[in-house]
Amino acid sequence: MSLHHQIQTYLDHLITTGRETGLQVTAYHHGNLLTDAVAGHADHQGRAVTPDTPFFAFSIGKGLTGAAIHLLADRGHLDDDLRLADVWPEFAQHGKDTITLRHVLTHSAGLPTVPADTTAEHLADWNHMCDLLADAQPIWEPGTRHGYHAWTYGYLAGETVRRATGRTLSDILDTDIATPLGVPGELRFGVPDSDLPRLAVLEDHGWTAAFTQLSTYAPNVAAAAPPGVRPDATLGNQPTIQRADIPAVGTVTARAAARLYSALLTGELISPDRLKTATTTAVTGPDWTFGGPSAFTLGFGVIDDTWIGYDGSGGSIAAMAPAHGIALAATKNALSYGDDDPMDTIRRMVLDAVTG
């Protein structure tokens, strides 16, 4: 049985049993397409998921940002050790003059929090969020530890890129990455109004309760993502968030996200030296935000010993397994949490098909 048939059968099972609502899964091996499967519905009206159905997928956007910055650095337009204050003078307040792009990309800048009363409207106001960060005081000395910068990652990276290059990350993502890779309009931060009706509608399958519980025993989670901007279905379905350019979250198709990670691995986007930088663990240890251990490369999360990329809150994934030449993305609209995670099963199925 081919991997594509295995994946399609599994997705159909997840839909039939009610475990999932709508799914997309795409995988590449050394640049060759292994599977591009879809199943289920994009909304309660029964609109079928197709390969080009866009899914809002939270932290998957951080991987898009990492890829764009590596592309710019490879072309000589950015330096990993660029001090943010050198291009963003207002940012130098409160001892932040030493913070570099490297600190941002490894979640070690010391600026993971947003005000407790932050709303979707605040997140959508780019200047407001950048002004807040320019005036913020680091929680720890930059570079001495790390903690997941759930929302602030996007503004810190995005404003630095805008000041240094004169271009937004959205423009770079569309012009320099999505369009050349043949997936125009399928890798986005902000979604145009005309495309909003095409998005899959998110729904809660236990994720909100799980995130609430997480916030009680890891209180810094609420400091990074307070109640008004929790990464859940309610927030992800808001047009205010969907249309906003926030390079910490993204709206993608699985085929486009997998295509991006495949292009990183095959050298279509960045050089082998740059890929090594992107896939080498840079920080590891206790995560200030989540409390437990975490690790990051320059621009990507270390998911485990095999996979590097980002999981989206509630279950979507976009990642690569560099040692095996695998790129994988899976999107879903039923946000869930549990020990028997279908995304883990999909990762194992793809890895087993390649490694035998």
PDB file of N, CA and C in Angstrom, residues 11 15 55 70 123 160 166 172-174 181-182 188 226 248 270 292 313-314 350:
ATOM      1  N   LEU A  11      -6.987   9.545   7.135  1.00  0.00           N
ATOM      2  CA  LEU A  11      -7.750  10.787   7.216  1.00  0.00           C
ATOM      3  C   LEU A  11      -9.247  10.506   7.126  1.00  0.00           C
ATOM      4  N   ILE A  15     -12.258  11.363   9.946  1.00  0.00           N
ATOM      5  CA  ILE A  15     -13.494  12.086   9.654  1.00  0.00           C
ATOM      6  C   ILE A  15     -14.710  11.232  10.004  1.00  0.00           C
ATOM      7  N   PHE A  55      -6.191  27.368   5.705  1.00  0.00           N
ATOM      8  CA  PHE A  55      -6.411  27.110   7.131  1.00  0.00           C
ATOM      9  C   PHE A  55      -5.618  28.116   7.941  1.00  0.00           C
ATOM     10  N   HIS A  70      15.836  33.718   6.816  1.00  0.00           N
ATOM     11  CA  HIS A  70      16.989  32.974   6.313  1.00  0.00           C
ATOM     12  C   HIS A  70      17.251  33.296   4.840  1.00  0.00           C
ATOM     13  N   LEU A 123      -3.749  43.458  18.643  1.00  0.00           N
ATOM     14  CA  LEU A 123      -2.819  42.666  17.840  1.00  0.00           C
ATOM     15  C   LEU A 123      -2.831  43.097  16.384  1.00  0.00           C
ATOM     16  N   THR A 160      11.778  44.641  12.516  1.00  0.00           N
ATOM     17  CA  THR A 160      13.213  44.675  12.213  1.00  0.00           C
ATOM     18  C   THR A 160      13.446  44.510  10.721  1.00  0.00           C
ATOM     19  N   GLY A 166      13.074  47.833   4.177  1.00  0.00           N
ATOM     20  CA  GLY A 166      12.025  48.634   3.554  1.00  0.00           C
ATOM     21  C   GLY A 166      10.861  47.797   3.040  1.00  0.00           C
ATOM     22  N   ILE A 172       7.624  39.847   1.258  1.00  0.00           N
ATOM     23  CA  ILE A 172       8.723  38.908   1.004  1.00  0.00           C
ATOM     24  C   ILE A 172       8.183  37.489   0.877  1.00  0.00           C
ATOM     25  N   LEU A 173       7.264  37.123   1.767  1.00  0.00           N
ATOM     26  CA  LEU A 173       6.700  35.779   1.739  1.00  0.00           C
ATOM     27  C   LEU A 173       5.984  35.515   0.418  1.00  0.00           C
ATOM     28  N   ASP A 174       5.225  36.488  -0.051  1.00  0.00           N
ATOM     29  CA  ASP A 174       4.455  36.289  -1.282  1.00  0.00           C
ATOM     30  C   ASP A 174       5.333  36.380  -2.526  1.00  0.00           C
ATOM     31  N   LEU A 181       7.703  29.432  -5.753  1.00  0.00           N
ATOM     32  CA  LEU A 181       7.515  28.010  -5.461  1.00  0.00           C
ATOM     33  C   LEU A 181       6.222  27.457  -6.050  1.00  0.00           C
ATOM     34  N   GLY A 182       5.464  28.301  -6.733  1.00  0.00           N
ATOM     35  CA  GLY A 182       4.260  27.834  -7.397  1.00  0.00           C
ATOM     36  C   GLY A 182       3.042  27.714  -6.514  1.00  0.00           C
ATOM     37  N   ARG A 188       0.353  32.943   3.791  1.00  0.00           N
ATOM     38  CA  ARG A 188       0.010  34.331   4.118  1.00  0.00           C
ATOM     39  C   ARG A 188       0.113  34.589   5.618  1.00  0.00           C
ATOM     40  N   PRO A 226      -2.614  36.292  27.059  1.00  0.00           N
ATOM     41  CA  PRO A 226      -3.687  36.510  28.038  1.00  0.00           C
ATOM     42  C   PRO A 226      -5.064  36.164  27.462  1.00  0.00           C
ATOM     43  N   ALA A 248       3.635  35.998  13.536  1.00  0.00           N
ATOM     44  CA  ALA A 248       3.754  34.899  14.491  1.00  0.00           C
ATOM     45  C   ALA A 248       2.722  33.819  14.207  1.00  0.00           C
ATOM     46  N   ILE A 270      17.491  28.383   0.077  1.00  0.00           N
ATOM     47  CA  ILE A 270      18.683  28.808   0.813  1.00  0.00           C
ATOM     48  C   ILE A 270      19.836  27.846   0.540  1.00  0.00           C
ATOM     49  N   GLY A 292       8.363  23.889  31.081  1.00  0.00           N
ATOM     50  CA  GLY A 292       9.124  22.689  30.780  1.00  0.00           C
ATOM     51  C   GLY A 292      10.260  22.972  29.819  1.00  0.00           C
ATOM     52  N   SER A 313      -1.178  25.805  17.513  1.00  0.00           N
ATOM     53  CA  SER A 313      -2.054  25.494  18.642  1.00  0.00           C
ATOM     54  C   SER A 313      -3.274  24.714  18.157  1.00  0.00           C
ATOM     55  N   GLY A 314      -3.543  23.592  18.804  1.00  0.00           N
ATOM     56  CA  GLY A 314      -4.692  22.786  18.447  1.00  0.00           C
ATOM     57  C   GLY A 314      -4.417  21.695  17.453  1.00  0.00           C
ATOM     58  N   VAL A 350       4.690   8.870   7.851  1.00  0.00           N
ATOM     59  CA  VAL A 350       5.569   9.415   6.819  1.00  0.00           C
ATOM     60  C   VAL A 350       7.003   8.978   7.066  1.00  0.00           C
TER      61      VAL A 350
END
